[in-house]
Coordinates of C-alpha atoms and ligand atoms in Angstrom, one line a residue:
X1 CA 0.0 0.0 0.0
X2 CA 1.0 3.7 -0.2
X3 CA 3.6 4.7 2.3
X4 CA 2.2 7.5 4.6
X5 CA 4.9 9.9 5.6
X6 CA 4.3 11.6 9.1
X7 CA 4.6 15.4 9.5
X8 CA 6.9 17.3 7.2
X9 CA 6.2 20.8 8.3
X10 CA 7.0 22.2 11.9
X11 CA 5.7 25.5 12.8
X12 CA 8.1 27.1 15.3
X13 CA 7.2 27.2 19.1
X14 CA 5.2 30.3 19.8
X15 CA 4.2 30.8 16.2
X16 CA 0.5 31.6 15.7
X17 CA -1.4 29.6 13.1
X18 CA -4.7 30.3 11.4
X19 CA -6.7 27.0 12.3
X20 CA -5.8 24.6 15.2
X21 CA -7.8 21.6 14.8
X22 CA -8.1 19.2 17.8
X23 CA -8.5 15.7 16.8
X24 CA -7.5 14.4 13.4
X25 CA -10.2 11.7 12.8
X26 CA -12.9 11.3 10.4
X27 CA -13.9 15.1 10.3
X28 CA -10.4 16.5 11.4
X29 CA -8.7 14.8 8.7
X30 CA -10.9 16.1 5.9
X31 CA -10.8 19.6 7.4
X32 CA -7.1 19.7 7.8
X33 CA -6.8 18.6 4.2
X34 CA -9.1 21.3 2.8
X35 CA -7.8 24.1 4.9
X36 CA -4.2 23.5 4.2
X37 CA -4.8 23.1 0.3
X38 CA -6.5 26.4 0.4
X39 CA -3.4 28.0 1.9
X40 CA -4.2 28.4 5.5
X41 CA -1.4 27.7 8.3
X42 CA -3.0 25.0 10.0
X43 CA -2.0 22.4 12.8
X44 CA -3.8 19.2 13.8
X45 CA -3.3 18.2 17.5
X46 CA -4.0 14.4 17.8
X47 CA -4.0 12.6 21.1
X48 CA -2.9 9.2 19.6
X49 CA 0.0 8.2 17.3
X50 CA 0.5 8.8 13.7
X51 CA 0.2 5.1 12.5
X52 CA 2.8 3.5 10.5
X53 CA 0.6 1.3 8.6
X54 CA 3.3 -1.2 7.7
X55 CA 4.5 -1.7 11.3
X56 CA 1.8 -0.9 13.5
X57 CA -1.2 -2.6 12.0
X58 CA -1.5 -6.3 11.7
X59 CA -4.4 -8.6 11.1
X60 CA -4.9 -9.7 14.7
X61 CA -8.1 -9.0 16.7
X62 CA -6.4 -8.5 20.1
X63 CA -3.4 -6.5 18.5
X64 CA -6.0 -4.1 16.9
X65 CA -7.4 -3.0 20.3
X66 CA -4.8 -0.2 20.3
X67 CA -6.7 1.6 17.5
X68 CA -9.4 2.3 20.0
X69 CA -9.7 5.1 22.6
X70 CA -9.2 3.0 25.7
X71 CA -8.7 5.7 28.2
X72 CA -11.1 5.9 31.1
X73 CA -14.6 6.8 30.4
X74 CA -17.6 6.4 32.9
X75 CA -21.1 5.5 32.0
X76 CA -24.5 5.3 33.9
X77 CA -28.3 5.7 33.3
X78 CA -30.9 3.1 33.0
X79 CA -29.3 1.8 29.9
X80 CA -25.8 2.6 29.9
X81 CA -23.6 2.7 26.8
X82 CA -20.4 0.6 26.7
X83 CA -17.6 3.0 26.1
X84 CA -14.0 2.0 25.5
X85 CA -12.7 -0.5 23.3
X86 CA -14.5 -0.9 20.1
X87 CA -16.0 2.6 20.4
X88 CA -13.8 5.5 19.1
X89 CA -10.4 5.7 17.7
X90 CA -7.3 7.3 19.0
X91 CA -4.6 8.1 16.6
X92 CA -4.5 9.9 13.2
X93 CA -7.5 8.9 11.2
X94 CA -9.5 8.4 14.5
X95 CA -12.5 6.2 14.1
X96 CA -12.1 5.9 10.2
X97 CA -9.2 3.7 11.0
X98 CA -11.3 1.0 12.6
X99 CA -14.7 1.7 10.9
X100 CA -16.3 -1.0 8.8
X101 CA -16.6 1.7 6.2
X102 CA -20.4 1.3 5.5
X103 CA -21.3 4.7 3.7
X104 CA -24.9 5.2 3.2
X105 CA -26.2 8.8 3.2
X106 CA -28.8 10.3 5.4
X107 CA -32.3 10.5 3.8
X108 CA -33.8 13.9 3.0
X109 CA -36.4 13.3 5.8
X110 CA -33.6 13.0 8.4
X111 CA -33.3 16.8 8.1
X112 CA -36.7 17.5 8.9
X113 CA -37.9 14.8 11.5
X114 CA -39.7 17.2 13.6
X115 CA -41.8 18.8 10.7
X116 CA -42.5 15.4 9.2
X117 CA -42.9 13.1 12.2
X118 CA -43.3 15.4 15.2
X119 CA -40.4 14.0 17.1
X120 CA -36.8 15.4 17.9
X121 CA -35.8 18.5 16.0
X122 CA -35.2 19.7 12.4
X123 CA -31.6 20.3 11.2
X124 CA -30.8 24.0 10.4
X125 CA -29.9 22.9 6.9
X126 CA -31.4 20.7 4.1
X127 CA -30.4 17.5 2.6
X128 CA -29.8 19.5 -0.7
X129 CA -27.0 21.5 1.2
X130 CA -25.2 18.3 1.8
X131 CA -25.8 16.4 -1.3
X132 CA -22.8 17.9 -3.3
X133 CA -20.5 16.9 -0.4
X134 CA -22.0 13.6 -0.2
X135 CA -21.2 13.2 -4.0
X136 CA -17.7 14.5 -3.6
X137 CA -16.7 12.5 -0.6
X138 CA -18.0 9.3 -2.3
X139 CA -15.5 9.9 -5.1
X140 CA -12.7 11.0 -2.7
X141 CA -12.8 7.7 -0.5
X142 CA -14.0 6.3 -3.0
X143 CA -17.2 4.5 -2.3
X144 CA -18.1 1.1 -4.1
X145 CA -21.7 0.5 -4.4
X146 CA -24.6 -0.7 -6.5
X147 CA -25.7 1.1 -9.7
X148 CA -28.9 2.1 -8.1
X149 CA -29.6 2.8 -4.5
X150 CA -33.4 3.0 -4.1
X151 CA -34.0 4.7 -0.6
X152 CA -33.9 8.4 0.7
X153 CA -32.6 10.3 -2.4
X154 CA -32.0 7.5 -4.9
X155 CA -28.7 7.6 -6.6
X156 CA -26.0 5.3 -8.1
X157 CA -22.3 4.9 -7.3
X158 CA -19.5 5.6 -9.7
X159 CA -17.6 2.6 -8.7
X160 CA -19.0 -0.9 -8.9
X161 CA -20.0 -3.1 -6.0
X162 CA -18.1 -5.8 -4.2
X163 CA -19.0 -9.5 -4.9
X164 CA -21.1 -11.0 -2.0
X165 CA -19.8 -13.1 0.8
X166 CA -21.9 -15.7 2.4
X167 CA -23.2 -13.2 5.1
X168 CA -24.5 -11.0 2.2
X169 CA -26.0 -13.9 0.5
X170 CA -27.9 -14.6 3.8
X171 CA -29.2 -11.2 3.9
X172 CA -30.2 -11.1 0.2
X173 CA -31.8 -14.5 0.6
X174 CA -33.7 -13.9 3.7
X175 CA -35.0 -10.4 2.4
X176 CA -35.9 -11.8 -1.0
X177 CA -38.0 -14.6 0.5
X178 CA -39.8 -12.1 2.5
X179 CA -40.4 -9.7 -0.4
X180 CA -38.0 -6.9 1.3
X181 CA -35.9 -4.8 -1.2
X182 CA -32.2 -5.3 -0.5
X183 CA -29.0 -3.8 -1.9
X184 CA -25.9 -5.9 -2.4
X185 CA -22.2 -4.9 -2.6
X186 CA -22.1 -1.6 -0.8
X187 CA -22.2 1.3 -0.4
X188 CA -18.7 0.7 1.3
X189 CA -15.5 2.9 1.1
X190 CA -13.4 -0.1 0.2
X191 CA -11.9 -0.7 -3.2
X192 CA -13.6 -3.0 -5.3
X193 CA -10.7 -2.6 -7.9
X194 CA -7.4 -1.0 -7.4
X195 CA -7.4 2.9 -7.6
X196 CA -4.3 5.0 -8.0
X197 CA -1.7 3.8 -5.4
X198 CA -4.2 1.9 -3.4
X199 CA -5.0 -1.9 -4.1
X200 CA -8.3 -3.6 -4.3
X201 CA -9.9 -5.6 -1.3
X202 CA -8.5 -9.1 -0.7
X203 CA -11.5 -10.2 1.3
X204 CA -10.0 -11.4 4.4
X205 CA -12.4 -9.5 6.7
X206 CA -10.0 -7.7 9.0
X207 CA -11.5 -4.2 8.1
X208 CA -12.3 -2.9 11.7
X209 CA -8.6 -3.9 12.7
X210 CA -7.3 -1.1 10.3
X211 CA -7.0 -2.5 6.8
X212 CA -3.3 -3.1 6.4
X213 CA -3.9 -3.7 2.6
X214 CA -4.9 -0.1 2.2
X215 CA -8.1 -1.0 0.3
X216 CA -10.3 0.5 2.9
X217 CA -10.6 4.3 3.1
X218 CA -9.5 6.0 6.3
X219 CA -8.8 9.8 6.4
X220 CA -5.3 8.7 7.3
X221 CA -4.8 7.4 3.7
X222 CA -7.3 9.4 1.8
X223 CA -6.9 13.1 3.2
X224 CA -3.9 13.4 5.6
X225 CA -1.2 12.7 2.9
X226 CA -2.4 15.7 0.9
X227 CA -2.8 17.8 4.1
X228 CA 0.9 17.2 4.9
X229 CA 2.0 17.8 1.2
X230 CA -0.1 21.2 1.3
X231 CA 1.9 22.3 4.6
X232 CA -0.3 21.2 7.4
X233 CA 1.5 20.0 10.7
X234 CA 0.0 17.2 12.6
X235 CA 1.3 17.0 16.3
X236 CA 0.6 13.3 17.3
X237 CA 0.5 12.2 21.1
X238 CA -0.9 15.7 21.8
X239 CA -3.7 15.7 24.1
X240 CA -5.6 19.0 24.2
X241 CA -6.6 19.7 27.8
X242 CA -8.2 23.2 27.6
X243 CA -9.1 25.8 25.1
X244 CA -8.1 29.3 26.2
X245 CA -10.4 32.2 26.0
X246 CA -8.4 35.4 25.2
X247 CA -9.5 39.1 24.9
X248 CA -12.7 40.2 23.2
X249 CA -14.6 37.1 23.6
X250 CA -12.3 35.1 21.3
X251 CA -10.4 32.0 21.9
X252 CA -6.7 32.3 21.3
X253 CA -5.2 28.8 21.5
X254 CA -5.2 25.5 23.2
X255 CA -3.3 23.9 26.0
X256 CA -2.1 20.4 25.6
X257 CA 0.2 17.6 26.9
X258 CA 2.8 16.8 24.4
X259 CA 4.5 13.3 23.9
X260 CA 6.7 13.7 27.0
X261 CA 3.8 14.8 29.1
X262 CA 4.7 18.4 29.3
X263 CA 2.0 21.0 29.1
X264 CA 2.4 23.4 26.0
X265 CA 0.3 26.1 24.7
X266 CA -0.3 26.5 20.8
X267 CA -1.5 29.9 19.6
X268 CA -4.2 30.0 17.1
X269 CA -6.5 32.6 15.3
X270 CA -9.4 30.0 15.4
X271 CA -10.0 26.7 17.0
X272 CA -11.9 23.8 15.5
X273 CA -12.8 20.9 18.0
X274 CA -13.2 17.6 16.1
X275 CA -12.7 15.2 19.0
X276 CA -15.7 12.9 18.7
X277 CA -19.1 12.8 20.5
X278 CA -17.5 12.1 23.9
X279 CA -14.4 14.0 23.9
X280 CA -15.6 17.1 22.3
X281 CA -18.0 18.0 24.9
X282 CA -15.5 17.0 27.6
X283 CA -12.9 19.4 26.2
X284 CA -15.4 22.1 26.2
X285 CA -16.8 21.5 29.9
X286 CA -13.1 21.2 30.9
X287 CA -12.4 24.6 29.3
X288 CA -14.7 26.4 31.9
X289 CA -13.4 29.8 32.9
X290 CA -14.5 32.9 34.7
X291 CA -16.5 34.1 31.8
X292 CA -18.0 30.8 30.9
X293 CA -18.2 28.9 34.2
X294 CA -20.5 26.2 32.7
X295 CA -17.8 25.4 29.9
X296 CA -17.0 27.0 26.6
X297 CA -19.9 27.4 24.2
X298 CA -22.4 26.2 26.8
X299 CA -24.5 29.3 27.6
X300 CA -27.4 27.2 26.5
X301 CA -26.6 24.3 28.8
X302 CA -26.6 22.2 25.7
X303 CA -22.9 21.0 25.6
X304 CA -23.1 17.3 26.3
X305 CA -26.8 17.0 26.0
X306 CA -28.8 15.1 23.2
X307 CA -26.1 12.4 23.0
X308 CA -27.2 9.6 20.5
X309 CA -26.2 6.1 19.9
X310 CA -27.8 3.9 17.3
X311 CA -29.3 0.6 18.4
X312 CA -26.7 -2.0 17.1
X313 CA -28.4 -5.4 18.1
X314 CA -26.3 -8.3 16.6
X315 CA -28.6 -11.1 15.4
X316 CA -26.7 -14.5 15.2
X317 CA -28.0 -17.4 13.2
X318 CA -26.5 -20.9 12.8
X319 CA -26.7 -22.6 9.3
X320 CA -26.3 -26.2 8.3
X321 CA -23.9 -25.1 5.7
X322 CA -20.6 -23.0 5.8
X323 CA -20.9 -19.2 6.1
X324 CA -17.2 -18.3 7.0
X325 CA -18.1 -14.8 8.3
X326 CA -14.4 -13.6 7.8
X327 CA -14.4 -14.1 4.1
X328 CA -15.6 -10.7 3.1
X329 CA -15.7 -7.1 4.4
X330 CA -18.2 -6.9 7.4
X331 CA -19.9 -4.2 5.5
X332 CA -21.3 -5.3 2.1
X333 CA -25.1 -5.6 1.9
X334 CA -28.1 -3.8 3.6
X335 CA -31.7 -2.9 3.5
X336 CA -33.2 0.4 4.2
X337 CA -36.7 -0.6 3.7
X338 CA -37.8 0.1 7.3
X339 CA -36.0 3.4 7.5
X340 CA -38.9 5.8 7.3
X341 CA -41.6 6.6 9.9
X342 CA -44.5 4.0 9.0
X343 CA -47.9 5.1 10.4
X344 CA -48.7 1.1 10.6
X345 CA -46.1 0.9 13.4
X346 CA -46.5 2.3 17.0
X347 CA -43.1 4.3 16.8
X348 CA -41.5 7.1 14.9
X349 CA -38.5 6.8 12.4
X350 CA -37.0 3.2 11.8
X351 CA -33.9 1.2 11.1
X352 CA -31.7 -0.4 8.7
X353 CA -30.5 -4.1 8.5
X354 CA -26.9 -4.6 7.8
X355 CA -24.3 -7.4 7.4
X356 CA -21.6 -7.7 10.1
X357 CA -18.8 -10.2 10.1
X358 CA -17.4 -10.6 13.6
X359 CA -14.0 -12.4 13.8
X360 CA -13.8 -15.1 16.4
X361 CA -13.2 -13.2 19.4
X362 CA -15.9 -10.7 18.8
X363 CA -18.0 -13.5 17.9
X364 CA -17.2 -15.4 21.2
X365 CA -18.2 -12.3 23.2
X366 CA -21.6 -12.1 21.3
X367 CA -22.2 -15.6 21.9
X368 CA -21.6 -15.0 25.6
X369 CA -24.0 -12.1 25.8
X370 CA -26.6 -13.7 23.6
X371 CA -26.7 -17.2 25.0
X372 CA -25.1 -16.9 28.4
X373 CA -22.6 -19.5 27.0
X374 CA -19.5 -20.1 29.0
X375 CA -16.8 -22.8 29.6
X376 CA -17.2 -25.9 27.5
X377 CA -20.6 -24.6 26.1
X378 CA -19.0 -21.6 24.6
X379 CA -16.0 -23.7 23.2
X380 CA -18.8 -25.9 21.7
X381 CA -20.4 -23.0 19.8
X382 CA -17.1 -21.4 18.8
X383 CA -16.0 -24.5 17.2
X384 CA -18.9 -24.0 15.1
X385 CA -17.8 -20.5 14.0
X386 CA -17.8 -21.2 10.4
X387 CA -21.5 -22.1 10.5
X388 CA -22.6 -18.9 12.1
X389 CA -23.8 -15.7 10.4
X390 CA -24.3 -12.2 12.0
X391 CA -26.7 -9.4 10.7
X392 CA -27.2 -6.1 12.6
X393 CA -30.0 -3.8 13.3
X394 CA -29.0 -0.1 12.9
X395 CA -31.7 1.7 14.6
X396 CA -32.6 5.4 15.2
X397 CA -32.6 6.4 18.9
X398 CA -33.9 9.9 19.2
X399 CA -32.0 12.8 20.9
X400 CA -33.1 13.0 24.5
X401 CA -32.3 16.0 26.8
X402 CA -31.2 13.9 29.6
X403 CA -28.9 11.6 27.7
X404 CA -25.8 13.6 28.3
X405 CA -22.0 13.8 28.8
X406 CA -20.9 15.5 31.9
X407 CA -17.6 15.4 33.8
X408 CA -16.9 12.7 36.2
X409 CA -14.9 13.0 39.5
X410 CA -12.3 10.7 38.0
X411 CA -9.2 11.9 36.1
X412 CA -7.1 10.5 33.5
X413 CA -3.3 9.9 33.1
X414 CA -2.9 13.8 32.7
X415 CA -5.1 14.8 35.5
X416 CA -7.9 15.8 33.4
X417 CA -11.5 15.0 34.4
X418 CA -13.0 12.1 32.2
X419 CA -16.3 12.1 30.7
X420 CA -19.3 10.6 32.3
X421 CA -22.1 9.5 29.8
X422 CA -25.6 9.1 31.3
X423 CA -27.9 7.2 28.9
X424 CA -31.6 6.0 28.9
X425 CA -33.8 4.6 26.5
X426 CA -37.3 6.0 26.0
X427 CA -40.6 4.5 24.9
X428 CA -40.1 5.1 21.3
X429 CA -36.5 3.8 21.3
X430 CA -37.6 0.6 23.0
X431 CA -40.5 0.0 20.7
X432 CA -38.2 0.5 17.7
X433 CA -35.7 -1.9 19.0
X434 CA -38.1 -4.6 19.6
X435 CA -39.7 -4.3 16.1
X436 CA -36.4 -4.1 14.4
X437 CA -34.9 -7.0 16.3
X438 CA -37.8 -9.2 15.5
X439 CA -37.6 -8.2 11.8
X440 CA -33.9 -9.2 11.5
X441 CA -34.6 -12.5 13.4
X442 CA -37.4 -13.1 10.8
X443 CA -34.8 -12.4 7.9
X444 CA -32.5 -14.7 9.4
X445 CA -34.9 -17.4 9.9
X446 CA -36.2 -17.0 6.4
X447 CA -32.8 -17.4 5.0
X448 CA -32.7 -20.8 6.5
X449 CA -30.9 -20.5 10.0
X450 CA -31.7 -23.4 12.3
X451 CA -31.0 -21.3 15.3
X452 CA -31.3 -17.7 15.9
X453 CA -30.1 -15.6 18.9
X454 CA -29.5 -12.0 19.5
X455 CA -27.2 -9.5 21.6
X456 CA -28.5 -6.2 22.6
X457 CA -26.0 -3.4 21.9
X458 CA -25.3 0.1 20.7
X459 CA -23.4 1.5 17.7
X460 CA -22.1 4.8 16.7
X461 CA -22.3 7.7 19.0
X462 CA -23.2 11.3 17.7
X463 CA -24.7 14.3 19.1
X464 CA -23.7 16.3 22.5
X465 CA -22.9 19.5 20.7
X466 CA -25.8 19.9 18.2
X467 CA -26.3 22.5 15.5
X468 CA -29.3 24.6 15.4
X469 CA -30.5 28.0 14.5
X470 CA -31.6 29.0 18.1
X471 CA -28.7 29.7 20.4
X472 CA -30.8 28.8 23.3
X473 CA -31.1 25.2 22.3
X474 CA -28.1 24.4 20.3
X475 CA -24.3 24.9 20.6
X476 CA -23.3 25.6 17.0
X477 CA -24.9 27.2 13.8
X478 CA -25.3 25.2 10.6
X479 CA -21.6 25.6 9.7
X480 CA -20.1 24.5 13.2
X481 CA -19.5 28.0 14.5
X482 CA -20.4 28.1 18.2
X483 CA -23.1 30.7 19.0
X484 CA -21.1 32.0 22.0
X485 CA -17.7 32.5 20.5
X486 CA -17.2 33.7 16.9
X487 CA -13.7 32.0 16.5
X488 CA -14.5 28.6 18.0
X489 CA -15.9 25.9 15.8
X490 CA -17.1 22.3 16.3
X491 CA -16.8 19.8 13.4
X492 CA -17.4 16.2 14.0
X493 CA -20.3 13.8 14.8
X494 CA -21.3 15.7 17.9
X495 CA -22.8 18.4 15.8
X496 CA -25.6 16.1 14.5
X497 CA -29.1 17.1 15.7
X498 CA -30.5 13.7 14.8
X499 CA -28.8 10.5 13.4
X500 CA -31.1 8.6 11.1
X501 CA -30.4 4.9 10.6
X502 CA -27.3 5.5 8.4
X503 CA -23.9 4.9 9.6
X504 CA -22.6 8.4 10.4
X505 CA -19.0 8.5 8.9
X506 CA -19.8 9.8 5.4
X507 CA -22.1 12.4 6.8
X508 CA -19.4 13.4 9.2
X509 CA -16.7 13.7 6.5
X510 CA -19.3 15.6 4.1
X511 CA -20.2 18.1 7.0
X512 CA -16.4 18.7 7.4
X513 CA -15.8 19.5 3.7
X514 CA -18.7 21.8 3.8
X515 CA -17.4 23.7 6.9
X516 CA -14.2 23.9 5.2
X517 CA -15.7 25.6 2.1
X518 CA -17.5 27.9 4.4
X519 CA -14.4 28.9 6.2
X520 CA -12.6 29.4 3.1
X521 CA -15.4 31.6 1.5
X522 CA -15.4 33.7 4.7
X523 CA -11.4 34.2 4.6
X524 CA -10.2 36.8 7.1
X525 CA -13.7 37.5 8.4
X526 CA -13.5 34.4 10.6
X527 CA -10.6 35.9 12.4
X528 CA -11.5 39.7 12.4
X529 CA -15.0 39.9 12.7
X530 CA -18.1 38.7 14.8
X531 CA -20.5 39.0 11.9
X532 CA -22.2 35.8 10.9
X533 CA -22.8 35.2 7.3
X534 CA -25.0 32.1 6.9
X535 CA -24.8 32.1 3.0
X536 CA -24.2 28.4 1.7
X537 CA -20.8 28.1 0.1
X538 CA -20.0 26.9 -3.4
X539 CA -18.7 23.4 -3.3
X540 CA -15.0 23.6 -4.3
X541 CA -14.2 20.5 -6.4
X542 CA -10.7 21.7 -6.8
X543 CA -10.0 21.1 -3.1
X544 CA -10.2 17.3 -3.5
X545 CA -7.1 15.3 -2.8
X546 CA -5.2 15.0 -6.3
X547 CA -6.1 11.9 -8.0
X548 CA -9.7 11.8 -6.9
X549 CA -11.0 11.9 -10.3
X550 CA -8.4 9.8 -11.9
X551 CA -9.1 6.8 -9.8
X552 CA -9.9 3.4 -11.3
X553 CA -12.5 2.8 -14.0
X554 CA -15.9 4.4 -13.4
X555 CA -19.0 2.6 -14.1
X556 CA -20.2 3.4 -17.4
X557 CA -23.1 5.8 -17.5
X558 CA -21.7 8.0 -14.6
X559 CA -21.3 11.1 -16.7
X560 CA -21.1 13.3 -13.7
X561 CA -17.7 11.9 -12.7
X562 CA -16.3 13.3 -16.2
X563 CA -18.0 16.6 -15.6
X564 CA -16.5 16.7 -12.2
X565 CA -13.1 15.9 -13.9
X566 CA -13.6 18.8 -16.5
X567 CA -14.5 21.1 -13.6
X568 CA -11.4 20.3 -11.7
X569 CA -9.2 20.6 -14.8
X570 CA -10.6 24.2 -15.3
X571 CA -10.1 25.2 -11.7
Ligands
FAD601 C1 -16.2 -1.0 15.4 C2 -16.7 0.3 14.6 C3 -17.1 0.2 13.3 C4 -17.7 1.4 12.6 N1 -18.0 1.1 11.5 C5 -18.5 2.3 10.8 C6 -19.1 2.2 9.6 O1 -19.1 1.0 8.9 N2 -19.6 3.3 9.0 C7 -19.6 4.5 9.5 O2 -20.1 5.4 9.0 N3 -19.2 4.6 10.9 C8 -18.7 3.6 11.5 N4 -18.2 3.8 12.8 C9 -18.4 5.0 13.4 C10 -17.3 6.1 13.0 O3 -16.1 5.5 13.0 C11 -17.4 7.3 13.8 O4 -18.8 7.8 13.6 C12 -16.5 8.5 13.2 O5 -15.2 8.0 13.0 C13 -16.6 9.6 14.2 O6 -15.9 10.7 13.4 P1 -15.4 12.0 14.3 O7 -14.8 12.8 13.4 O8 -16.7 12.5 15.1 O9 -14.6 11.4 15.5 P2 -13.1 10.4 15.4 O10 -13.0 10.0 14.0 O11 -13.3 9.3 16.6 O12 -12.0 11.5 15.6 C14 -11.7 12.1 16.9 C15 -10.3 12.1 17.0 O13 -10.0 13.1 17.9 C16 -8.8 12.7 18.9 N5 -9.2 13.5 20.1 C17 -10.1 13.3 21.0 N6 -10.0 14.2 22.0 C18 -8.8 14.8 21.8 C19 -8.2 15.7 22.6 N7 -8.5 16.2 23.8 N8 -6.8 16.2 22.1 C20 -6.4 15.7 20.9 N9 -7.0 14.8 20.2 C21 -8.2 14.4 20.7 C22 -9.1 11.2 18.9 O14 -7.8 10.6 19.3 C23 -9.6 10.9 17.4 O15 -8.4 10.6 16.6 C24 -17.6 2.7 13.4 C25 -17.3 2.7 14.7 C26 -16.8 1.6 15.5 C27 -16.3 1.6 16.8
SF4_602 S1 -11.4 -7.4 3.7 FE1 -10.7 -5.9 2.2 S2 -11.2 -3.9 3.3 FE2 -11.2 -5.5 4.9 S3 -9.1 -5.7 5.7 FE3 -9.3 -7.2 4.2 S4 -8.4 -6.0 2.1 FE4 -8.9 -4.4 3.8

């Protein structure tokens, strides 16, 4: 695979930069690349390492645990989240290093759930505002998928789908027998053919262990190399502890602990927090100061609130024939037939059904949870691993005021208070999970499973610093600018007001590209003025990483890829 060189540029100590980005993950990586390419002086502070994909990643379930944020986090509530391993990333690329790379878009209805369904809240923007960025990121990763994806805003993918593994076959077979429309072969940000300097997938199923092959997209390999070439600096092992408020109600930099554990201060004209739905509110709350005693950007008492997870129940079925779950990317088939609100059901919004392919250790844990298996009983089931298939429910849990990140009394290795996440499920969530779980079990049985069990779990955390038009009920505006402080931005999954039943990574990266375009359009105004111009920016195709429009062989009929190429050539 391509060799990723770590930081090339070093800003001098004490030198002020234009943008300081906290967290070089899914959103931070895209933002860093765009802003650097546009000529801004930009640094990314990243708490984890800059991965050497050759040496640091190996196809090993236990070895891959270091890709996750394993530092202390505390949870509570009636239905607590599991936070820790298998939750969010730590290191350049963040969660995109260990994601399964499923990349469905949100539906247009997701932006208007309050208007349409009377629940939750509308976004302060429309699907159409994000659509050009979905199209762009689908090319930049790039995404492999079907010629026609029928749900939400129906669209096709420029790059062809993956062949199906047996887990995909199970989903397609079960759905087809029940008359449920189903999509095979993506959308997934994994190369189905080689593109540029990245090889194609070899179907060994280690995607969430960090794809050593380089077939799976992560911002580490898609956007960070161009960010570095364009003059950005990434400081790895740099844990931001506090954002500093300077004169005139503007932030002027960030305190952080460097790789030797020494506290440092980096000056910046603007700060963008991209730390994930747990660490972003944690940093804002830990940055409380006399002017903002409840935490930065928290005059509305909304920082940390409306934390969301998706229902992620795993349904496991045993088949008489071989399935071999490891023999394909976990992400390669899905149905969104139950995504939208259906008046015939007794709950609002819905869910998707997706393939997952747990490797043996993850499978063992799921079987322990689903069947209470232990000792010899567990060994017996695990010896049958090759006969088991796993499908997942991906269900929309609504944003609730009391589901919230606050600070715990416990501290981490730097002495910084850690996050406490309180989480309850409410009536609508419980009804959706029950209905969805039973539907997936029905699909599994229809496909021919002789035994079906399930594990209740969550997936994908977002929210906790949501965007909105009203400063009294939201933290940032539609471009991620905090209502309280004109040069403090938030740009990651925490700004999502609702989450739909689509995996969030594509939306998070698309939002980051849009925020970058906005900042570039605003230019010096961001640093000098408190005026808020909410005009939509024009999507800048010319900021895509070089090579984006030269990759692979696009599917015939995808004329717009050539139009994009022409646009880029003109720019
Ligand atoms: C097993 C698994 C599979 C997944 N599969 C999918 C999938 O198929 N499709 C999908 O769309 N999503 C998937 N996700 C979710 C996806 O990975 C996340 O939604 C996404 O990465 C979140 O992006 P983010 O930018 O908000 O945060 P992240 O990508 O987590 O980036 C945050 C970064 O900030 C850094 N950071 C945090 N705090 C600080 C600090 N104080 N100082 C410095 N740095 C800091 C972190 O180290 C991290 O690198 C999966 C998640 C898991 C756990
Ligand atoms: S299955 Fe494909 S994408 Fe997944 S780790 Fe292997 S090569 Fe990478």
